[in-house]
Short mmCIF file of C-alpha atoms in Angstrom, two decimals:
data_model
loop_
_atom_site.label_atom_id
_atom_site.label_comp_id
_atom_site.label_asym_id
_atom_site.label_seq_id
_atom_site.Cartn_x
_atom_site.Cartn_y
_atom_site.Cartn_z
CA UNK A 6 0.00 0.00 0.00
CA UNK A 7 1.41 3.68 -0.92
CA UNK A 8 1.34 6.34 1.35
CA UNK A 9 -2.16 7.82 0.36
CA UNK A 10 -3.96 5.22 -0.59
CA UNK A 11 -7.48 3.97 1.73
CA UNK A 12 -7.77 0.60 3.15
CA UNK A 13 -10.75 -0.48 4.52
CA UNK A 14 -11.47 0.18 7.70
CA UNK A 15 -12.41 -2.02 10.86
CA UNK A 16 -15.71 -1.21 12.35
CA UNK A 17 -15.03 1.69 15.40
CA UNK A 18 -15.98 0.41 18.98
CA UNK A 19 -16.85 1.95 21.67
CA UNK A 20 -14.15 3.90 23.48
CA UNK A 21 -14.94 1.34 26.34
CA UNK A 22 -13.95 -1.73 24.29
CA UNK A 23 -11.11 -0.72 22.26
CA UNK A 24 -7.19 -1.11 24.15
CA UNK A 25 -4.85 1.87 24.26
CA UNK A 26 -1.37 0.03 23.35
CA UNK A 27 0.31 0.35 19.86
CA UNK A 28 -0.39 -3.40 18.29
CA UNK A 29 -3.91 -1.67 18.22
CA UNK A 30 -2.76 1.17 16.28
CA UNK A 31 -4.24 1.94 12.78
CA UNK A 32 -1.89 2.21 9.78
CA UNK A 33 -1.40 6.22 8.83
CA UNK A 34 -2.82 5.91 5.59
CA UNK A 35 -6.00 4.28 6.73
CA UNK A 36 -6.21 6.37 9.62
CA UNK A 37 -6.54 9.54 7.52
CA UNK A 38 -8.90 7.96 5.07
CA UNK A 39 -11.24 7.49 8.36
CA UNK A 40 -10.70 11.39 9.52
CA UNK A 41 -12.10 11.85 5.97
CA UNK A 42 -15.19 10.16 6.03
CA UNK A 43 -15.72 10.94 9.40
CA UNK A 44 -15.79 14.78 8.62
CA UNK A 45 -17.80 13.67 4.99
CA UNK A 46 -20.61 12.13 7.23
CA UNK A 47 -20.79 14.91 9.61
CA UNK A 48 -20.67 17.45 6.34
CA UNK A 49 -24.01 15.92 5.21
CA UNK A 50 -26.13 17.45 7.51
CA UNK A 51 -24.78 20.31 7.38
CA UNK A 52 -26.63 23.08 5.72
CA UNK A 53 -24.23 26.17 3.57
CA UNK A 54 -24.12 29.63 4.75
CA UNK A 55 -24.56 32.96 2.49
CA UNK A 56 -22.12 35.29 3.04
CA UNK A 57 -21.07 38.84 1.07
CA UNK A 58 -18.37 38.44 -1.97
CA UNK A 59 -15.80 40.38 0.87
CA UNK A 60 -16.07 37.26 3.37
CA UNK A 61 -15.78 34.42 0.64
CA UNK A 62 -12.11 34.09 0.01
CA UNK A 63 -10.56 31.06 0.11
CA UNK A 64 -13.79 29.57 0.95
CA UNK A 65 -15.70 26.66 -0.89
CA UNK A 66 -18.73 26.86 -2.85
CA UNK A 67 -21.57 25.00 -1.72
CA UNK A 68 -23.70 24.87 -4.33
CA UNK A 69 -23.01 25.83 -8.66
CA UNK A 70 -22.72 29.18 -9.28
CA UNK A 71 -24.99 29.70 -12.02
CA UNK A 72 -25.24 33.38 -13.94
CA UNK A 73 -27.67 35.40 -12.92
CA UNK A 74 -27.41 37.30 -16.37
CA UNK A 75 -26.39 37.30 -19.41
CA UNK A 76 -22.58 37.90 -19.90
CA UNK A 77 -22.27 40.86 -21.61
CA UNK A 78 -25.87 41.75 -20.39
CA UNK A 79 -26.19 43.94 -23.61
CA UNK A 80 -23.83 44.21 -27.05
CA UNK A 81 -21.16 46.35 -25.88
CA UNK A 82 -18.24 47.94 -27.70
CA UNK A 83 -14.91 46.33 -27.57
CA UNK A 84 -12.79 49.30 -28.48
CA UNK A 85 -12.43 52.93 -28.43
CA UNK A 86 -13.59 53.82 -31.58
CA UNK A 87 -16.66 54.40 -33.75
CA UNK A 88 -20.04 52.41 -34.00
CA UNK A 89 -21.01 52.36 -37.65
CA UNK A 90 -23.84 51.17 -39.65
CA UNK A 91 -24.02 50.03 -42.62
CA UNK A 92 -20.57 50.73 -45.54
CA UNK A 93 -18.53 53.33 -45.06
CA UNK A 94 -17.78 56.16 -45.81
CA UNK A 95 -20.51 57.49 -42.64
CA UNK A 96 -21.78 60.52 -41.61
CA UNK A 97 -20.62 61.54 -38.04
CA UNK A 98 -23.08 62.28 -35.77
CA UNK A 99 -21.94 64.89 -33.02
CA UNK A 100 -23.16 62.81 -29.95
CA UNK A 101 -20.95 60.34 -27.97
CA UNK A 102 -21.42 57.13 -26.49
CA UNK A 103 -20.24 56.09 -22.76
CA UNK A 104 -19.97 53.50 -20.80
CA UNK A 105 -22.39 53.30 -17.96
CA UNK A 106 -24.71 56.01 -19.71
CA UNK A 107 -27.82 55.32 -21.75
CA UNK A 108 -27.33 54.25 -25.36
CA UNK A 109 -27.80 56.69 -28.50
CA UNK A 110 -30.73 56.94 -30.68
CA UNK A 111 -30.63 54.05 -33.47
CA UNK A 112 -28.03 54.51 -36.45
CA UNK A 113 -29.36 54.52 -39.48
CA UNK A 114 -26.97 53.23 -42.59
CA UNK A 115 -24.31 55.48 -43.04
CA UNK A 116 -23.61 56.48 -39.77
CA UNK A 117 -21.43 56.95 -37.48
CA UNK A 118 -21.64 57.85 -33.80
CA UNK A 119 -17.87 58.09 -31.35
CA UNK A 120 -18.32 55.03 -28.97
CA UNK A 121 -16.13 54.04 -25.98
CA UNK A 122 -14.62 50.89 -24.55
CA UNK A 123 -17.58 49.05 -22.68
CA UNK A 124 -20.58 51.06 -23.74
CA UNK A 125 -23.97 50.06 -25.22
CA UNK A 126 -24.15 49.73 -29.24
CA UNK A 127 -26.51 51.81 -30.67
CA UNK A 128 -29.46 49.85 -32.12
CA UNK A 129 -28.31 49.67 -36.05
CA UNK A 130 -24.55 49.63 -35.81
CA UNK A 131 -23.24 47.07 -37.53
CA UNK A 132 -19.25 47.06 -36.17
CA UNK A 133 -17.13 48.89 -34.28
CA UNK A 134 -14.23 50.55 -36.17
CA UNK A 135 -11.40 51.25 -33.95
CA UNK A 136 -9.89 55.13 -33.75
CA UNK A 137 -6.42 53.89 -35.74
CA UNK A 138 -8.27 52.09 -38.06
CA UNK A 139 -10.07 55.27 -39.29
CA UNK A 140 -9.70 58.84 -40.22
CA UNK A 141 -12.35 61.83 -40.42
CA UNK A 142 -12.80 64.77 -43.26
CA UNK A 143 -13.28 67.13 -44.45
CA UNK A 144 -12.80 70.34 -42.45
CA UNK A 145 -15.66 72.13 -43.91
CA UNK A 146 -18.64 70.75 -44.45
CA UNK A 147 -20.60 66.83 -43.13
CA UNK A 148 -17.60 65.17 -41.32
CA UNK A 149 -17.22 61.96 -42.49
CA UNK A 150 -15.70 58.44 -41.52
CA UNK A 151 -13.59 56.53 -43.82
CA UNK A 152 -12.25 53.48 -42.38
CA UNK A 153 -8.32 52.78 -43.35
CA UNK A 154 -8.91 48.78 -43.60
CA UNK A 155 -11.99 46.44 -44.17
CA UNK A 156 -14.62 46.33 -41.78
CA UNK A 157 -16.16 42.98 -40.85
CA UNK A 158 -19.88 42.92 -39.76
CA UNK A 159 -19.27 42.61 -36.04
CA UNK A 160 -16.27 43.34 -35.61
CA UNK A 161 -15.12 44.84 -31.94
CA UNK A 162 -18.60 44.22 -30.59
CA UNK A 163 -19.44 41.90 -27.66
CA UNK A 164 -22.42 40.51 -28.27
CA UNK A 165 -25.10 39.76 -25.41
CA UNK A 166 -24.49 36.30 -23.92
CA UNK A 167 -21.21 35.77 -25.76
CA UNK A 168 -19.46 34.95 -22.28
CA UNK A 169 -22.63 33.18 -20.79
CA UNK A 170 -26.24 33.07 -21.04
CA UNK A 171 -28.46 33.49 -17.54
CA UNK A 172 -28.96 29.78 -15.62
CA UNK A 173 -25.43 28.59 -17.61
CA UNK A 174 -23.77 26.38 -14.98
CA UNK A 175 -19.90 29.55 -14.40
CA UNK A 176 -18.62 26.94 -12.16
CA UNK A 177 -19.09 23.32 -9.77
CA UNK A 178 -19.96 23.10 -6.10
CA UNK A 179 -17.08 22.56 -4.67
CA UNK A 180 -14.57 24.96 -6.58
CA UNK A 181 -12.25 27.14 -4.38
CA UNK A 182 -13.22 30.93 -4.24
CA UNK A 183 -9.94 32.79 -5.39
CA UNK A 184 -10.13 36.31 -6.31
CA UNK A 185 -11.03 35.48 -9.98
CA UNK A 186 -13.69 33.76 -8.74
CA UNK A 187 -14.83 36.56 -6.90
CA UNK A 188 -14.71 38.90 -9.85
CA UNK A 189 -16.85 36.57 -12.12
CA UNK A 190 -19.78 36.38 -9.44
CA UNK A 191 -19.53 39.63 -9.03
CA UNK A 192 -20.02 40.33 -12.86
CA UNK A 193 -22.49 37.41 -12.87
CA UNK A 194 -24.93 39.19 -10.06
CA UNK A 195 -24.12 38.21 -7.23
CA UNK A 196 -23.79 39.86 -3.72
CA UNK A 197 -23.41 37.17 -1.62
CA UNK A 198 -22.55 33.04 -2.09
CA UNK A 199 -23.51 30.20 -0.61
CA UNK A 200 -20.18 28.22 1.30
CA UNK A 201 -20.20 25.55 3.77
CA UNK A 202 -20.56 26.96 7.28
CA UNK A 203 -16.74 26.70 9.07
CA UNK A 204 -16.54 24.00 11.18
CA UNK A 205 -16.36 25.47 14.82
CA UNK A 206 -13.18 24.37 17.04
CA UNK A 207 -12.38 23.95 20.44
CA UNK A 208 -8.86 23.38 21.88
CA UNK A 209 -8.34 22.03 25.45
CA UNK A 210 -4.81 22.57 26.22
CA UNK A 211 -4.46 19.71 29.16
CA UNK A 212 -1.12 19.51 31.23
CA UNK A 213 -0.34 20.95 34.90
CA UNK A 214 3.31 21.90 33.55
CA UNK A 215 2.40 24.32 31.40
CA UNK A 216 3.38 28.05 31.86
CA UNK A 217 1.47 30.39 29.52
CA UNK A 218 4.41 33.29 29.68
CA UNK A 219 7.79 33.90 31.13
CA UNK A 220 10.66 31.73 30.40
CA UNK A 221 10.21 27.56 31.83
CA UNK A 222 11.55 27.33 35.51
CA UNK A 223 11.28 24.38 38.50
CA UNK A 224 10.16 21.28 35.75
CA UNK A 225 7.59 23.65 34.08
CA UNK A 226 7.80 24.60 30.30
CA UNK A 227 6.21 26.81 28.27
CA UNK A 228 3.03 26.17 26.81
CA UNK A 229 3.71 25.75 22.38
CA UNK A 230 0.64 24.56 21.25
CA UNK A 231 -1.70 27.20 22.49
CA UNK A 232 -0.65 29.86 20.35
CA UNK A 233 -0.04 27.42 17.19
CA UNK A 234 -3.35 25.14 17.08
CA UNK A 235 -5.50 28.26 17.07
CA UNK A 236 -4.35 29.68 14.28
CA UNK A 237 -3.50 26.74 12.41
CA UNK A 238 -6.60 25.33 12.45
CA UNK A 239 -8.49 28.62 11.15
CA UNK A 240 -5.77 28.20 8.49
CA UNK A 241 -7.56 24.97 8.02
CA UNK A 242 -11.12 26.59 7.60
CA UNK A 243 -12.20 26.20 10.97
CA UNK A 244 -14.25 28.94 13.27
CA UNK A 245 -11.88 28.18 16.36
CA UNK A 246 -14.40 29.39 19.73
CA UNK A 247 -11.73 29.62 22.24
CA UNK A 248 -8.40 27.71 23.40
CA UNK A 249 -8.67 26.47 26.81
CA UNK A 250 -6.33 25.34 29.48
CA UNK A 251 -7.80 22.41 31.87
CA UNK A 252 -4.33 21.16 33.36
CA UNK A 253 -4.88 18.08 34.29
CA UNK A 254 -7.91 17.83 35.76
CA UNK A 255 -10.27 14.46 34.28
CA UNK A 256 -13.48 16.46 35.75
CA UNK A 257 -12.54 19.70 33.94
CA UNK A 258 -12.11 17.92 30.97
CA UNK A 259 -15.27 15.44 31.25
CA UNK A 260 -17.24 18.83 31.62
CA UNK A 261 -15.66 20.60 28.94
CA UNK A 262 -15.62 17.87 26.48
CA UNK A 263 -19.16 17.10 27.09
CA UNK A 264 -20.61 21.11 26.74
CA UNK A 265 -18.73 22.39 24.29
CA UNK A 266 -20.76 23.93 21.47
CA UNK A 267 -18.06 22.72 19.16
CA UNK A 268 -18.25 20.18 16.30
CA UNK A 269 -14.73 19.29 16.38
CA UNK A 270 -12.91 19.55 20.18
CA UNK A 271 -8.96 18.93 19.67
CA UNK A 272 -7.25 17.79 23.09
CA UNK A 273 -3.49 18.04 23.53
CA UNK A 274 -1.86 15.52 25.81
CA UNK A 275 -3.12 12.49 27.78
CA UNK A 276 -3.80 10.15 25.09
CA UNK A 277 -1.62 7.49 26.09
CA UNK A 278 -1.48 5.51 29.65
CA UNK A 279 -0.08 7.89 31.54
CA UNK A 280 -1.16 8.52 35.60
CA UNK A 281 -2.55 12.04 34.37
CA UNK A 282 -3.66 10.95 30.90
CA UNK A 283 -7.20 11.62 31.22
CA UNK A 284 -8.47 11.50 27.86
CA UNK A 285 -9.48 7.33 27.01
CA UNK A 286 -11.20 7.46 30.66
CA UNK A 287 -13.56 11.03 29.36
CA UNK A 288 -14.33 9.35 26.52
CA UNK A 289 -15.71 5.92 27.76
CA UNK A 290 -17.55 8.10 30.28
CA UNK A 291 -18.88 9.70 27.90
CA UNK A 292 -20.28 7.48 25.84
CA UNK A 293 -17.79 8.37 22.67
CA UNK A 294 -16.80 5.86 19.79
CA UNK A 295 -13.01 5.32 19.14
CA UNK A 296 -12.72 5.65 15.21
CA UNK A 297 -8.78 5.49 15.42
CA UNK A 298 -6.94 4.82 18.88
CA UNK A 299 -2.82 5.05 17.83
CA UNK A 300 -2.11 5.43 14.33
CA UNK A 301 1.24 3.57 13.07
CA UNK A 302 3.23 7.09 12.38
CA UNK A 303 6.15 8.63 14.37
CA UNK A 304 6.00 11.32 15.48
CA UNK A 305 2.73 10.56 17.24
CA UNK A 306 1.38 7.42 17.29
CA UNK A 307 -0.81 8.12 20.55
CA UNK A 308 -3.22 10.36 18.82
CA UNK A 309 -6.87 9.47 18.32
CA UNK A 310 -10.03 9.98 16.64
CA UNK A 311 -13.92 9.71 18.22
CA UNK A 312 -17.46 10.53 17.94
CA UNK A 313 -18.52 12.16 20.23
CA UNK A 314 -22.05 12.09 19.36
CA UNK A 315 -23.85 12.88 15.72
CA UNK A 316 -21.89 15.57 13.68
CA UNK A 317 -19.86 15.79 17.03
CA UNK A 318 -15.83 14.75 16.68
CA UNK A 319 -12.70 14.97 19.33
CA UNK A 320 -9.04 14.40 18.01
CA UNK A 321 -6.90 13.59 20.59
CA UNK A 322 -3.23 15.00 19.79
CA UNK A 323 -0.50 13.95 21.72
CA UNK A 324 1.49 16.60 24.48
CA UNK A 325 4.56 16.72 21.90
CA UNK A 326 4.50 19.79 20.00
CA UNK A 327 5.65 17.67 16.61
CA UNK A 328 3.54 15.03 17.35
CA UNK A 329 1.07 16.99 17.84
CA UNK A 330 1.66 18.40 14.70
CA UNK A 331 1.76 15.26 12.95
CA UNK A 332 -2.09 14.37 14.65
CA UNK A 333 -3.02 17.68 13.05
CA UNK A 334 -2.07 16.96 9.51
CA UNK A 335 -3.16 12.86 10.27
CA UNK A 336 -6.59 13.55 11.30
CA UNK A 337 -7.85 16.95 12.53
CA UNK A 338 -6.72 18.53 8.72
CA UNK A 339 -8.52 15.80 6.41
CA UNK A 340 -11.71 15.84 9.14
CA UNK A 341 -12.06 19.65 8.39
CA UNK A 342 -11.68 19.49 4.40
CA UNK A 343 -14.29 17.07 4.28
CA UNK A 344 -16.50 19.76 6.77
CA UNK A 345 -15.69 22.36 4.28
CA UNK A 346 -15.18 20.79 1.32
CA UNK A 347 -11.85 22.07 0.70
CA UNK A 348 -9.79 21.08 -2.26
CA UNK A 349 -6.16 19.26 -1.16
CA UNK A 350 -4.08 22.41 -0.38
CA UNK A 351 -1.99 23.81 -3.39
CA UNK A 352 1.17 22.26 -4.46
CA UNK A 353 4.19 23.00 -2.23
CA UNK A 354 7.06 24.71 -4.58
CA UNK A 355 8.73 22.41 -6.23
CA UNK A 356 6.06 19.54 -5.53
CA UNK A 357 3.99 17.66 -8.15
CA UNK A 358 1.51 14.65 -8.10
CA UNK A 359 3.38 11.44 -7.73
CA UNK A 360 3.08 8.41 -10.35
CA UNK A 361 0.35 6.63 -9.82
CA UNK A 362 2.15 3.39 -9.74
CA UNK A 363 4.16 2.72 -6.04
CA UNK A 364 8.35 3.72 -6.25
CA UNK A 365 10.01 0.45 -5.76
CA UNK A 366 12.92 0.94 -3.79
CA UNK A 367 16.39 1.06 -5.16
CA UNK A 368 18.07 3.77 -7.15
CA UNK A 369 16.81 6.10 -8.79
CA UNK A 370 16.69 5.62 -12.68
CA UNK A 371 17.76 9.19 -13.63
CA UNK A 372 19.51 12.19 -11.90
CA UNK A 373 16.92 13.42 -9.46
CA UNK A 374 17.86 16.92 -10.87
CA UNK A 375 16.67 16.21 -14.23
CA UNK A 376 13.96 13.80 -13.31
CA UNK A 377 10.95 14.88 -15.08
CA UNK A 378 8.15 16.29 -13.01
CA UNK A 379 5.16 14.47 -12.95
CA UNK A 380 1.73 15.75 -14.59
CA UNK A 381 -0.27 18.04 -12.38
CA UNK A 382 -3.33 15.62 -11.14
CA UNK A 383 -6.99 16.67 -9.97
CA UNK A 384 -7.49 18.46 -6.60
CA UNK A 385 -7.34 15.60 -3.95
CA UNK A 386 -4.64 13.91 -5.08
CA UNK A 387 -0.94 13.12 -3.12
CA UNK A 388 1.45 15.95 -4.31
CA UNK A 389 5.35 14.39 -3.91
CA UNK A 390 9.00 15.07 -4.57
CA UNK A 391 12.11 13.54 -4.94
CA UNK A 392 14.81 13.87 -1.69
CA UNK A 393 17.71 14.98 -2.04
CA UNK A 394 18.99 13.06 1.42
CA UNK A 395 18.02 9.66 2.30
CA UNK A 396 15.50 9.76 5.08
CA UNK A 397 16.41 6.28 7.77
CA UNK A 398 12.60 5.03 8.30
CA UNK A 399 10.99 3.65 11.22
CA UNK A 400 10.70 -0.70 10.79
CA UNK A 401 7.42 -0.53 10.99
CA UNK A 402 5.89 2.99 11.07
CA UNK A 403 5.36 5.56 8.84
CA UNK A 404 7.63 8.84 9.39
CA UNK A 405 6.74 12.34 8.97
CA UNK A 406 9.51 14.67 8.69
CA UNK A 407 10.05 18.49 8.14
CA UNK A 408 11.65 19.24 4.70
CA UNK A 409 12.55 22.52 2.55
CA UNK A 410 12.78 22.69 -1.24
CA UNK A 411 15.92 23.09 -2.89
CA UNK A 412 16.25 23.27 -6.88
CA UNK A 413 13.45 20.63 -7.14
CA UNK A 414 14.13 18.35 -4.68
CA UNK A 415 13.23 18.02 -0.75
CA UNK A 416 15.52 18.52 1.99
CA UNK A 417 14.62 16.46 5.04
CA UNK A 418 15.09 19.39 8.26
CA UNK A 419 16.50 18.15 11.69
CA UNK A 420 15.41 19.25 14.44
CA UNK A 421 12.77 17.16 14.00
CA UNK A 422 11.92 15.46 17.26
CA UNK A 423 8.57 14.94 18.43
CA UNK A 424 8.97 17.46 20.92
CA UNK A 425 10.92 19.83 18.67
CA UNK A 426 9.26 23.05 16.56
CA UNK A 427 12.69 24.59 14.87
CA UNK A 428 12.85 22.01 12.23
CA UNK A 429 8.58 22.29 11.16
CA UNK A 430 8.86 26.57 11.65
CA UNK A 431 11.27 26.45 8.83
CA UNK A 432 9.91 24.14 6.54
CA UNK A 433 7.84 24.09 3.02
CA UNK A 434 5.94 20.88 3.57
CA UNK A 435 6.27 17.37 5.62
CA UNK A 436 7.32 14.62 3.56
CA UNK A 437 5.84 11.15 4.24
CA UNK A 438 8.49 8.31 4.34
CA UNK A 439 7.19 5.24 4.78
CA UNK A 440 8.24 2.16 6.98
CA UNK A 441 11.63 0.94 6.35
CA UNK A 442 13.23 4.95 4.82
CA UNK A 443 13.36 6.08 1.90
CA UNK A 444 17.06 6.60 -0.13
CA UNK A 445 18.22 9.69 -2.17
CA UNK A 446 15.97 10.39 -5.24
CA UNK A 447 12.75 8.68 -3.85
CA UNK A 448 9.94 10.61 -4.25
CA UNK A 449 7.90 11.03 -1.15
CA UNK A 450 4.32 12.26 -0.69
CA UNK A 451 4.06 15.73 0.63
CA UNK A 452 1.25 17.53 3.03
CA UNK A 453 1.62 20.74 2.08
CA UNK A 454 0.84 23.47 4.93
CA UNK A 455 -1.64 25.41 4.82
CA UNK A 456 0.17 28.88 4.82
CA UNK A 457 1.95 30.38 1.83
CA UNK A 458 5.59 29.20 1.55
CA UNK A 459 8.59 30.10 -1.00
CA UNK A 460 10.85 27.69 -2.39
CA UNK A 461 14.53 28.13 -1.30
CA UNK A 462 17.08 29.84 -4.08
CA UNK A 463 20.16 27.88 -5.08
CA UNK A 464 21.83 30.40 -3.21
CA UNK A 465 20.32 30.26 0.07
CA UNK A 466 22.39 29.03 3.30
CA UNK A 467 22.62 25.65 3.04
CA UNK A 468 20.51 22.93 4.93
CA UNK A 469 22.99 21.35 7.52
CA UNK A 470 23.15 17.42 7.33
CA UNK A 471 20.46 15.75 9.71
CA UNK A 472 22.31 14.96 12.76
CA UNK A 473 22.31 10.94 13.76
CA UNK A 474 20.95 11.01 17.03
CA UNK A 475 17.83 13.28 15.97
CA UNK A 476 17.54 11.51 12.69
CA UNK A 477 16.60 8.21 15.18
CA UNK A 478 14.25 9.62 17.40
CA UNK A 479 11.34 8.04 16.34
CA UNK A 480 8.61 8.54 19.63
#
């Protein structure tokens, strides 16, 4: 099985029945196939939300956006120039015609009236000769138009309904609202589009050890994923309501678990079997189902996935700021693009779809430099890149590691222990290496993060060799 690719999935149990130890633990791709559906169940029920043209960037749409008019809504002049009927030569009539002011009185044949870019044709005209493509004479007398080339019937007018016609289907449910998107419902009629609502968020930050400012002191340490999930999961779409700290306190968290007016509440800490790690025991007390419980992927394998009831999720991310970053992109990131029906994010630079067929291992059959890129593939699709260091794998696991991009190939980052940030603040993308490593010129499947990033210039400061010891820290 490639990294990417669905298996199917055991039926969930309650949180009750199901064991906390790793032989238990679902394989990564599999686990984020379940995320998925999860989120595409809950998304069902979900009705859209209308919001202004301002407040839909970057959003989905929920539903086609048809044209509410014709595009051009009349026949409109192309050019600066003259609207003429009939052959030439033509007499000029003194008047002008603007855009965005009422249209002219009818040409008859063999006239002319001055017309600008955009505005209504006169009923009559018959083209559109442009200003060079003409001249006027004589001084004295009727000023007439003689046109310096041939003139086409129809020529620089738009036509009504040449772009579209009203009901015409502009674009699918579905499509991501960029600014040209924008722009075209905008000239289509609209004032507002229907989106899927964002999927509201709730962070519990759990741990007694936690300091919230000042520097870490007496065996407690500054709280890092406060400050990051928030924002990372509004990156994500998400409506986040408010980042809480419980400590490490099972009654804070059964209460907080059970009224929050979230759909999706995302835990830190106390998913494994720790004397403080509260998290299994709220669940089976509340009645939750375990969808995933440990997912075969380091860093992180003690995150998990429930229901908490319908259209109700938690993800469970481990204490571990990378690992908790790695339960992000695992489950809480393909749970919320099914909510919103996102797209897959945007290629990272230097990233393209991988073959379809699995990379056998072994070396590479070209120069990874001059290995030709793969053909951009429809939204939803793995995106991948060749490394340009071997990556040493986990035996059985899958690894996801920090990399940069330099002259189209990956560089794995170290500093990339689960409880590390330095090696994931500077990176472009995490590449997926599955069990067993993955050797120079292997293409790997990327997650792409969901902020803008630049690829690295030839000439930047160089990426420092992974160091051993971090290179082998695998928890």
């Amino acid at each position: 099985m490639t990294p990417g690719q669905p298996a199917t999935p055991p039926a969930p149990a309650p949180a009750s029945e199901r064991g906390h130890g790793h032989h238990r633990a679902t394989p990564w791709p599999e686990a984020r196939a379940l995320a998925a559906r999860a989120g595409a169940g809950a998304a069902a029920d979900r009705p859209p939300v209308r919001v202004p043209l301002g407040h839909a960037l970057g959003r989905t749409l929920a539903e086609p956006l048809r044209a509410l008019t014709d595009l051009p809504s009349f026949d409109s002049s192309a050019m600066d120039g003259w609207a003429v009927a009939g052959p030439g030569p033509w007499t000029v009539r003194e008047e002008s015609v603007l855009a965005g002011h009422s249209g002219a009185a009818a040409l008859a044949s063999g006239e002319a009236v001055r017309i600008a870019t955009g505005a209504r044709v006169p009923a009559g005209a018959t083209a559109v000769v442009r200003t060079e493509h003409s001249r006027t004479g004589p001084v004295a007398g009727p000023v007439l138009l003689h046109p310096l080339r041939e003139v086409v019937p129809g020529q620089d007018i738009r036509p009504r309904g040449q772009e579209c016609r009203t009901g015409d289907e502009l674009l699918p449910a579905g499509s991501l609202v960029g600014p040209a998107v924008l722009g075209l419902a905008a000239a289509a009629g609209y004032d507002e589009i229907a989106v899927p609502a964002r999927p509201r968020v709730e962070v519990l930050v759990l741990g007694d050890e936690l300091l919230t400012a000042g520097l870490p002191h007496e065996g407690l340490i500054r709280d890092a994923l406060g400050p990051m999930l928030g924002p990372w999961l509004t990156a994500l779409g998400a409506e986040v309501l408010a980042t809480r700290r419980i400590g490490d306190d099972a009654e804070a968290l059964y209460e907080a678990v059970t009224t929050s007016a979230a759909e999706l509440v995302v835990t830190t800490g106390g998913t494994a079997a720790g004397p403080v790690d509260h998290v299994h025991r709220v669940l089976d007390k509340a009645g939750a189902t375990l969808l995933v419980d440990g997912v075969k992927v380091r860093p992180g394998h003690p995150m998990l996935l429930a229901r908490l009831d319908a259209g109700r999720h938690l993800v469970g991310l481990p204490g571990n700021p990378l690992a908790a970053v790695s339960g992000l992109l695992t489950l809480a990131a393909p749970l919320l693009a099914a909510l919103t029906t996102r797209p897959s994010a945007p290629t990272p630079p230097g990233g393209t779809a991988p073959p379809s067929a699995p990379t056998a291992p072994g070396p590479p059959t070209a120069p990874a430099e001059t290995a030709p890129p793969s053909a951009p593939t429809a939204p939803g699709e793995p995106l991948a890149a060749p490394l340009r260091d071997g990556v040493q794998g986990h035996p059985h696991d899958t690894r996801l590691v920090p990399v940069v991009h330099r002259d189209g190939l990956v560089v794995p980052l170290h500093y990339n222990g689960p409880a590390m940030l330095r090696g994931i603040a500077a990176a472009d993308a995490m590449a997926v290496v599955p069990p067993g490593g993955a050797e120079p010129g292997r293409r790997v499947e990327l997650l792409a993060l969901p902020w803008p990033t630049e690829p690295q210039a030839a000439t930047a400061t160089p990426v420092s060799p992974p160091a051993p010891a971090q290179g082998a820290c695998f928890t």
